[in-house]
CSV table of C-alpha atoms in Angstrom, one decimal:
chain,number,residue,atom,x,y,z
A,1,ALA,CA,-16.6,-4.7,3.2
A,2,MET,CA,-17.8,-8.1,2.6
A,3,MET,CA,-15.4,-10.7,1.0
A,4,THR,CA,-15.7,-14.3,0.6
A,5,ARG,CA,-12.5,-16.7,0.8
A,6,ARG,CA,-12.7,-17.3,-2.8
A,7,ASP,CA,-13.2,-13.4,-3.4
A,8,ALA,CA,-10.1,-12.7,-1.6
A,9,MET,CA,-8.1,-15.1,-3.5
A,10,LEU,CA,-9.6,-13.5,-6.9
A,11,ALA,CA,-8.7,-10.1,-5.6
A,12,LEU,CA,-5.2,-11.1,-5.3
A,13,ALA,CA,-4.9,-12.4,-8.9
A,14,ALA,CA,-6.6,-9.6,-10.3
A,15,LEU,CA,-4.1,-7.2,-8.7
A,16,ALA,CA,-1.3,-9.2,-10.3
A,17,LEU,CA,-2.8,-8.7,-13.7
A,18,VAL,CA,-2.6,-4.9,-13.2
A,19,LEU,CA,1.1,-5.4,-14.2
A,20,GLY,CA,-0.1,-5.5,-17.7
A,21,GLY,CA,-1.2,-1.9,-17.6
A,22,ALA,CA,-3.2,-0.7,-20.7
A,23,ILE,CA,-3.2,-4.1,-22.4
A,24,ASP,CA,-5.9,-4.7,-25.0
A,25,LEU,CA,-6.8,-8.3,-23.6
A,26,ALA,CA,-9.1,-8.9,-26.7
A,27,ALA,CA,-6.2,-8.2,-29.1
A,28,ALA,CA,-3.9,-10.4,-27.3
A,29,ALA,CA,-4.3,-13.8,-29.0
A,30,ASP,CA,-1.9,-15.6,-27.1
A,31,ARG,CA,0.3,-15.6,-23.9
A,32,ASP,CA,3.5,-14.5,-25.5
A,33,GLN,CA,1.8,-11.5,-27.1
A,34,LEU,CA,0.4,-10.5,-23.8
A,35,VAL,CA,3.8,-10.9,-22.0
A,36,GLN,CA,5.6,-8.6,-24.7
A,37,GLN,CA,2.7,-6.0,-24.4
A,38,ALA,CA,3.3,-6.1,-20.6
A,39,LYS,CA,6.9,-5.5,-21.0
A,40,GLN,CA,6.5,-2.7,-23.2
A,41,VAL,CA,4.3,-0.9,-20.9
A,42,LEU,CA,6.8,-1.4,-18.1
A,43,ASP,CA,9.8,-0.4,-20.3
A,44,GLU,CA,7.9,2.8,-21.4
A,45,ASN,CA,7.2,3.8,-17.8
A,46,TRP,CA,10.6,2.9,-16.3
A,47,ASN,CA,12.5,6.1,-15.3
A,48,GLY,CA,15.9,4.5,-14.4
A,49,ARG,CA,15.0,4.1,-10.6
A,50,ASN,CA,11.2,2.9,-10.5
A,51,THR,CA,8.3,2.4,-12.8
A,52,VAL,CA,5.6,5.0,-12.7
A,53,PRO,CA,2.1,3.7,-13.0
A,54,SER,CA,1.2,6.3,-15.5
A,55,HIS,CA,3.0,9.3,-17.1
A,56,ALA,CA,-0.2,11.3,-17.1
A,57,LEU,CA,-2.4,10.4,-14.3
A,58,TYR,CA,0.2,8.9,-11.7
A,59,PRO,CA,3.7,10.1,-12.5
A,60,PHE,CA,5.3,9.3,-9.4
A,61,GLN,CA,6.2,6.2,-7.5
A,62,TRP,CA,3.3,4.3,-5.7
A,63,SER,CA,4.1,1.9,-3.0
A,64,TRP,CA,2.3,-1.1,-3.6
A,65,ASP,CA,2.3,-0.5,-7.5
A,66,SER,CA,6.1,-1.0,-7.3
A,67,ALA,CA,5.7,-4.2,-5.2
A,68,PHE,CA,3.4,-5.8,-8.0
A,69,ILE,CA,5.7,-4.4,-10.6
A,70,ALA,CA,8.6,-6.0,-9.0
A,71,ILE,CA,6.9,-9.2,-8.9
A,72,GLY,CA,6.4,-8.8,-12.8
A,73,TYR,CA,10.3,-8.1,-13.2
A,74,SER,CA,11.1,-11.0,-11.3
A,75,ASN,CA,10.2,-13.1,-14.2
A,76,TYR,CA,12.5,-11.5,-16.6
A,77,ASP,CA,14.6,-8.6,-15.3
A,78,ARG,CA,15.6,-9.3,-11.5
A,79,GLN,CA,18.0,-6.5,-11.4
A,80,ARG,CA,15.4,-3.8,-12.1
A,81,GLY,CA,13.0,-5.7,-9.6
A,82,PHE,CA,15.9,-5.1,-7.0
A,83,THR,CA,16.1,-1.4,-8.0
A,84,GLU,CA,12.5,-0.9,-7.9
A,85,LEU,CA,12.2,-2.0,-4.3
A,86,ARG,CA,15.3,-0.3,-3.1
A,87,SER,CA,14.4,2.9,-4.7
A,88,LEU,CA,10.9,2.9,-2.7
A,89,PHE,CA,12.5,1.8,0.6
A,90,ALA,CA,15.0,4.6,0.1
A,91,ALA,CA,12.1,7.0,0.8
A,92,GLN,CA,11.0,5.0,4.0
A,93,TRP,CA,10.5,7.3,7.1
A,94,GLU,CA,12.6,6.7,10.4
A,95,ASN,CA,9.7,5.3,12.1
A,96,GLY,CA,9.2,2.6,9.4
A,97,LEU,CA,6.3,3.9,7.5
A,98,VAL,CA,6.5,3.3,3.8
A,99,PRO,CA,4.7,6.2,2.1
A,100,HIS,CA,2.1,5.3,-0.6
A,101,ILE,CA,3.7,8.0,-2.9
A,102,VAL,CA,7.3,9.1,-3.3
A,103,PHE,CA,7.4,12.3,-5.4
A,104,ASN,CA,10.0,13.2,-8.1
A,105,LYS,CA,11.6,16.6,-7.8
A,106,ASN,CA,12.2,16.7,-11.5
A,107,VAL,CA,8.2,16.4,-12.2
A,108,SER,CA,6.2,19.5,-11.6
A,109,ASP,CA,4.0,19.2,-8.5
A,110,LYS,CA,1.1,20.7,-10.5
A,111,VAL,CA,0.6,17.6,-12.5
A,112,TYR,CA,-0.9,15.6,-9.8
A,113,PHE,CA,-3.4,16.3,-6.9
A,114,PRO,CA,-2.6,16.2,-4.1
A,115,GLY,CA,0.9,16.9,-4.8
A,116,ALA,CA,3.8,17.2,-2.4
A,117,ASN,CA,2.8,20.7,-1.3
A,118,TRP,CA,-0.4,19.2,0.0
A,119,TRP,CA,1.0,16.4,2.0
A,120,ARG,CA,3.9,18.4,3.5
A,121,SER,CA,5.5,15.3,4.7
A,122,MET,CA,8.3,17.0,6.4
A,123,ASP,CA,6.0,18.3,8.9
A,124,SER,CA,6.6,14.9,10.5
A,125,PRO,CA,9.9,14.6,12.4
A,126,PHE,CA,10.3,11.1,10.9
A,127,ALA,CA,10.0,11.7,7.2
A,128,PRO,CA,13.0,11.8,5.1
A,129,ARG,CA,14.4,15.3,4.3
A,130,SER,CA,15.8,14.5,0.7
A,131,VAL,CA,12.5,13.6,-0.8
A,132,ASN,CA,8.9,14.5,-0.5
A,133,THR,CA,6.2,11.7,0.1
A,134,SER,CA,2.7,11.3,0.9
A,135,GLY,CA,1.6,10.7,4.7
A,136,ILE,CA,-0.3,7.5,4.1
A,137,ILE,CA,0.4,3.9,3.3
A,138,ASN,CA,-0.5,1.1,0.9
A,139,PRO,CA,-1.2,-2.5,1.8
A,140,PRO,CA,2.0,-4.4,2.8
A,141,VAL,CA,2.5,-6.6,-0.1
A,142,HIS,CA,6.3,-5.6,-0.3
A,143,ALA,CA,7.5,-8.8,1.5
A,144,VAL,CA,5.7,-10.9,-1.0
A,145,ALA,CA,7.5,-9.2,-3.8
A,146,VAL,CA,10.8,-9.6,-2.2
A,147,ARG,CA,10.5,-13.3,-1.7
A,148,ARG,CA,9.3,-13.5,-5.2
A,149,LEU,CA,12.5,-12.0,-6.4
A,150,VAL,CA,14.5,-14.2,-4.1
A,151,GLN,CA,12.8,-17.2,-5.4
A,152,ALA,CA,13.3,-16.3,-8.9
A,153,SER,CA,17.0,-15.5,-8.2
A,154,MET,CA,17.6,-19.1,-6.9
A,155,ARG,CA,15.7,-20.7,-9.7
A,156,ALA,CA,17.8,-18.8,-12.2
A,157,ASN,CA,21.0,-19.6,-10.3
A,158,GLY,CA,20.8,-23.2,-10.0
A,159,GLY,CA,19.6,-22.8,-6.3
A,160,SER,CA,22.4,-20.7,-5.2
A,161,GLN,CA,21.5,-18.0,-2.5
A,162,ASP,CA,24.3,-15.5,-3.5
A,163,GLU,CA,22.6,-13.1,-5.5
A,164,ALA,CA,19.4,-13.1,-3.3
A,165,VAL,CA,21.4,-12.7,-0.2
A,166,ALA,CA,23.4,-9.8,-1.9
A,167,PHE,CA,20.1,-8.2,-2.6
A,168,LEU,CA,18.6,-8.7,0.9
A,169,HIS,CA,21.9,-7.3,2.5
A,170,SER,CA,22.4,-4.4,0.0
A,171,ASN,CA,22.6,-1.0,1.4
A,172,VAL,CA,19.3,1.2,1.3
A,173,ARG,CA,20.0,4.5,2.9
A,174,GLY,CA,22.3,3.0,5.7
A,175,GLN,CA,20.3,-0.2,6.3
A,176,THR,CA,20.1,-3.4,4.6
A,177,MET,CA,17.1,-4.3,2.3
A,178,TYR,CA,15.9,-6.9,4.9
A,179,GLU,CA,16.2,-4.4,7.8
A,180,ARG,CA,14.1,-1.9,5.9
A,181,VAL,CA,11.3,-4.4,5.1
A,182,ARG,CA,11.6,-5.4,8.8
A,183,MET,CA,11.0,-1.8,9.9
A,184,TRP,CA,8.2,-1.8,7.8
A,185,HIS,CA,6.5,-4.7,9.3
A,186,THR,CA,7.3,-3.5,12.9
A,187,PHE,CA,5.8,-0.1,12.0
A,188,LEU,CA,2.6,-1.7,11.2
A,189,LYS,CA,2.6,-3.9,14.2
A,190,ARG,CA,3.3,-1.0,16.5
A,191,GLU,CA,1.4,1.8,15.0
A,192,ARG,CA,-1.4,0.3,13.2
A,193,GLN,CA,-3.2,-2.0,15.6
A,194,TYR,CA,-6.3,-0.4,17.2
A,195,THR,CA,-5.2,-2.2,20.5
A,196,ALA,CA,-2.3,-4.6,21.0
A,197,GLU,CA,-4.7,-7.5,21.7
A,198,ARG,CA,-6.8,-7.2,18.4
A,199,ASN,CA,-4.1,-8.3,16.1
A,200,LEU,CA,-5.8,-6.5,13.2
A,201,LEU,CA,-4.2,-3.7,11.2
A,202,TYR,CA,-6.4,-0.7,10.3
A,203,ALA,CA,-6.3,1.8,7.6
A,204,ARG,CA,-6.9,5.7,8.3
A,205,HIS,CA,-7.7,6.6,4.8
A,206,PRO,CA,-9.6,5.0,2.1
A,207,TRP,CA,-6.5,5.3,-0.2
A,208,GLU,CA,-4.5,3.2,2.0
A,209,THR,CA,-6.7,0.0,1.3
A,210,GLY,CA,-5.9,-0.2,-2.3
A,211,ARG,CA,-9.7,0.0,-2.9
A,212,ASP,CA,-9.6,3.7,-3.0
A,213,ASN,CA,-13.2,4.7,-3.6
A,214,ASP,CA,-15.1,1.6,-3.0
A,215,LEU,CA,-18.7,2.1,-2.3
A,216,SER,CA,-18.2,0.3,1.0
A,217,TRP,CA,-16.5,3.4,2.5
A,218,ASP,CA,-19.5,5.7,1.8
A,219,ARG,CA,-21.4,4.8,4.9
A,220,ILE,CA,-18.3,5.9,7.1
A,221,LEU,CA,-17.4,8.8,4.9
A,222,LYS,CA,-21.1,10.0,5.1
A,223,ARG,CA,-20.3,10.9,8.9
A,224,ILE,CA,-17.8,13.4,7.9
A,225,ASP,CA,-19.7,16.6,7.9
A,226,ILE,CA,-17.7,19.3,5.9
A,227,ARG,CA,-18.8,22.9,6.5
A,228,PRO,CA,-18.7,25.4,3.5
A,229,GLY,CA,-15.2,26.9,3.3
A,230,GLU,CA,-13.6,24.3,5.7
A,231,LEU,CA,-11.5,23.1,2.9
A,232,PRO,CA,-9.1,25.1,1.1
A,233,PRO,CA,-9.9,25.4,-2.6
A,234,PHE,CA,-8.1,22.7,-4.6
A,235,ASN,CA,-7.9,21.8,-8.3
A,236,ARG,CA,-8.1,18.1,-9.2
A,237,THR,CA,-6.1,16.6,-12.1
A,238,ASP,CA,-7.3,13.2,-12.3
A,239,ASN,CA,-10.5,14.3,-14.0
A,240,LYS,CA,-8.8,16.6,-16.4
A,241,ASP,CA,-7.1,14.0,-18.8
A,242,PRO,CA,-8.6,14.0,-22.2
A,243,LYS,CA,-8.0,10.2,-22.4
A,244,VAL,CA,-9.9,9.5,-19.1
A,245,ASN,CA,-13.7,9.8,-18.9
A,246,PRO,CA,-14.5,12.1,-16.0
A,247,ALA,CA,-17.6,10.0,-15.1
A,248,ASP,CA,-15.1,7.3,-14.4
A,249,ARG,CA,-13.2,9.3,-11.8
A,250,PRO,CA,-14.1,9.5,-8.2
A,251,SER,CA,-16.9,12.1,-7.3
A,252,GLN,CA,-16.3,15.4,-5.9
A,253,TRP,CA,-17.9,14.3,-2.6
A,254,PHE,CA,-15.4,11.6,-2.1
A,255,TYR,CA,-12.4,13.9,-3.1
A,256,ASP,CA,-13.6,16.5,-0.4
A,257,ARG,CA,-13.6,13.7,2.4
A,258,ALA,CA,-10.2,12.3,1.0
A,259,VAL,CA,-8.7,15.7,1.4
A,260,TYR,CA,-10.3,16.2,4.8
A,261,LEU,CA,-8.7,13.1,6.0
A,262,LEU,CA,-5.2,14.1,4.4
A,263,LEU,CA,-5.5,17.4,6.2
A,264,GLN,CA,-6.4,16.0,9.5
A,265,ALA,CA,-3.4,13.9,9.4
A,266,ARG,CA,-1.1,16.7,8.2
A,267,ASN,CA,-2.3,18.9,10.8
A,268,ASN,CA,-1.4,16.2,13.6
A,269,SER,CA,2.1,16.0,12.0
A,270,TYR,CA,1.4,12.4,11.1
A,271,ASN,CA,1.7,11.5,14.6
A,272,GLU,CA,-0.1,8.0,14.5
A,273,THR,CA,-1.4,8.2,18.2
A,274,ALA,CA,-2.6,11.6,17.6
A,275,VAL,CA,-4.4,10.9,14.2
A,276,ARG,CA,-6.1,7.7,15.7
A,277,ALA,CA,-7.7,9.8,18.5
A,278,VAL,CA,-9.4,12.1,16.0
A,279,CYS,CA,-9.8,10.3,12.7
A,280,PRO,CA,-13.3,9.3,11.6
A,281,PHE,CA,-12.1,6.7,9.3
A,282,LEU,CA,-10.5,3.7,11.0
A,283,VAL,CA,-11.0,0.4,9.1
A,284,GLU,CA,-9.8,-3.1,9.8
A,285,ASP,CA,-9.9,-4.1,6.2
A,286,VAL,CA,-10.3,-7.8,5.0
A,287,LEU,CA,-7.8,-7.4,2.0
A,288,PHE,CA,-5.3,-5.4,4.0
A,289,ASN,CA,-5.2,-8.1,6.8
A,290,ALA,CA,-5.0,-11.0,4.3
A,291,ILE,CA,-2.0,-9.4,2.7
A,292,TRP,CA,-0.6,-8.8,6.0
A,293,VAL,CA,-0.8,-12.5,7.0
A,294,HIS,CA,0.7,-13.5,3.6
A,295,ALA,CA,3.6,-10.9,3.8
A,296,ASN,CA,4.4,-12.0,7.4
A,297,ARG,CA,4.9,-15.6,6.3
A,298,ASP,CA,7.0,-14.6,3.4
A,299,MET,CA,9.3,-12.6,5.9
A,300,ALA,CA,9.4,-15.8,8.0
A,301,ALA,CA,10.8,-17.7,5.1
A,302,ILE,CA,13.2,-14.8,4.3
A,303,ALA,CA,14.4,-14.6,7.8
A,304,GLU,CA,14.8,-18.5,7.8
A,305,MET,CA,17.1,-18.3,4.8
A,306,LEU,CA,19.1,-15.6,6.4
A,307,GLY,CA,19.5,-17.5,9.8
A,308,GLU,CA,17.4,-14.9,11.6
A,309,THR,CA,15.5,-17.5,13.6
A,310,ASP,CA,14.2,-15.1,16.3
A,311,ASP,CA,12.7,-12.9,13.4
A,312,GLN,CA,11.3,-16.2,11.8
A,313,LYS,CA,9.4,-17.0,14.9
A,314,MET,CA,8.1,-13.5,15.4
A,315,PHE,CA,6.7,-13.1,11.8
A,316,LEU,CA,5.2,-16.7,12.0
A,317,GLN,CA,3.6,-15.6,15.3
A,318,TRP,CA,2.3,-12.3,13.8
A,319,ALA,CA,0.7,-14.0,10.8
A,320,ASP,CA,-0.9,-16.6,13.0
A,321,GLU,CA,-2.3,-14.2,15.3
A,322,THR,CA,-3.8,-12.0,12.6
A,323,GLU,CA,-5.3,-15.1,10.9
A,324,GLN,CA,-6.9,-16.1,14.2
A,325,ALA,CA,-8.3,-12.7,14.7
A,326,MET,CA,-9.7,-12.5,11.1
A,327,ASP,CA,-11.6,-15.8,11.8
A,328,ALA,CA,-12.7,-14.6,15.2
A,329,VAL,CA,-13.8,-11.2,14.3
A,330,MET,CA,-14.4,-10.8,10.7
A,331,TRP,CA,-15.7,-14.2,9.7
A,332,ASP,CA,-19.6,-14.5,9.5
A,333,ALA,CA,-20.3,-18.1,9.3
A,334,GLN,CA,-24.1,-17.8,8.7
A,335,ARG,CA,-23.3,-15.5,5.6
A,336,GLY,CA,-20.2,-17.3,4.6
A,337,ALA,CA,-18.0,-14.3,4.2
A,338,PHE,CA,-15.4,-12.1,5.8
A,339,PHE,CA,-16.5,-8.4,6.9
A,340,GLY,CA,-14.3,-5.4,7.4
A,341,ILE,CA,-14.6,-3.8,10.9
A,342,ASP,CA,-15.5,0.1,11.3
A,343,LEU,CA,-13.6,1.1,14.5
A,344,THR,CA,-15.5,4.4,14.7
A,345,ASP,CA,-18.9,2.7,15.1
A,346,ASN,CA,-18.5,0.4,18.0
A,347,LYS,CA,-16.3,-2.1,16.1
A,348,ARG,CA,-19.1,-3.2,14.0
A,349,ARG,CA,-18.9,-5.4,10.8
A,350,PHE,CA,-20.1,-3.8,7.7
A,351,ASP,CA,-20.7,-4.6,4.1
């Protein structure tokens, strides 16, 4: 998808504003009122371990939602931000994958589609046994959130690193928080490059990009020919909420293909090599890779603070390699924009 350099910055800024949730911008006369409304939304959606995006539409924990929410908490409640990220990484897979949904066993599986019974994450030998998750990912903004919390902690404590280091060294299911985020980055570098020399990450489902039903994906999804009866019947919940106009939700055509890709990954037990060999949706996305560059630079800064000099060099190298690859492969100087790469169509750029 086309994205100018300015568009990329605006997109990141817009994502940060999502923290406010259902805020009536027109009614917010000043910044203080806006901030109070944002805090109220976060407080109402806090369940003691994490913040759900919406009790009605999205009643579980979403991966990159939690990262942006943690950035919000860094401004006024660091401990809640620490807990938000630790709860997410407690559901990390053994291969390093951070799932885009962490389900809550106390919330009915029927309130959201596709629920845990559709993802069947435990079909993968790497998935945790104590909690159900999805089998796809979100853009890797988590290191950005971790660093924002670290910086906020140091500002609040007169430059002292003690609280920040305690968070980075805190135990998350047998490993430190720092080790968990490092595992996540290592997973992406190992499993989500089409070839090692490309130095670009790919998404294997539209929902992984953060731009779920972007029209840019239609030209790729049109290549998925679904035969009558090929998909099991399913009942969507996203278009049933009386507060949400069904016309504002994705089409059934899109959902059929989203479910097709879900089932294809599930039927391959979420083995990344096996899925990559058959998946008709493999996209090196501009925003995804731009976030990856930013996240690696933040991880390098965190590694430096902890004295992990080898890690620092590694993360800086990964950031530089991807930045150079984006300029070499995605940038169209004539049109003045970056374009995503469709790996299933001879690695062509696409709008």
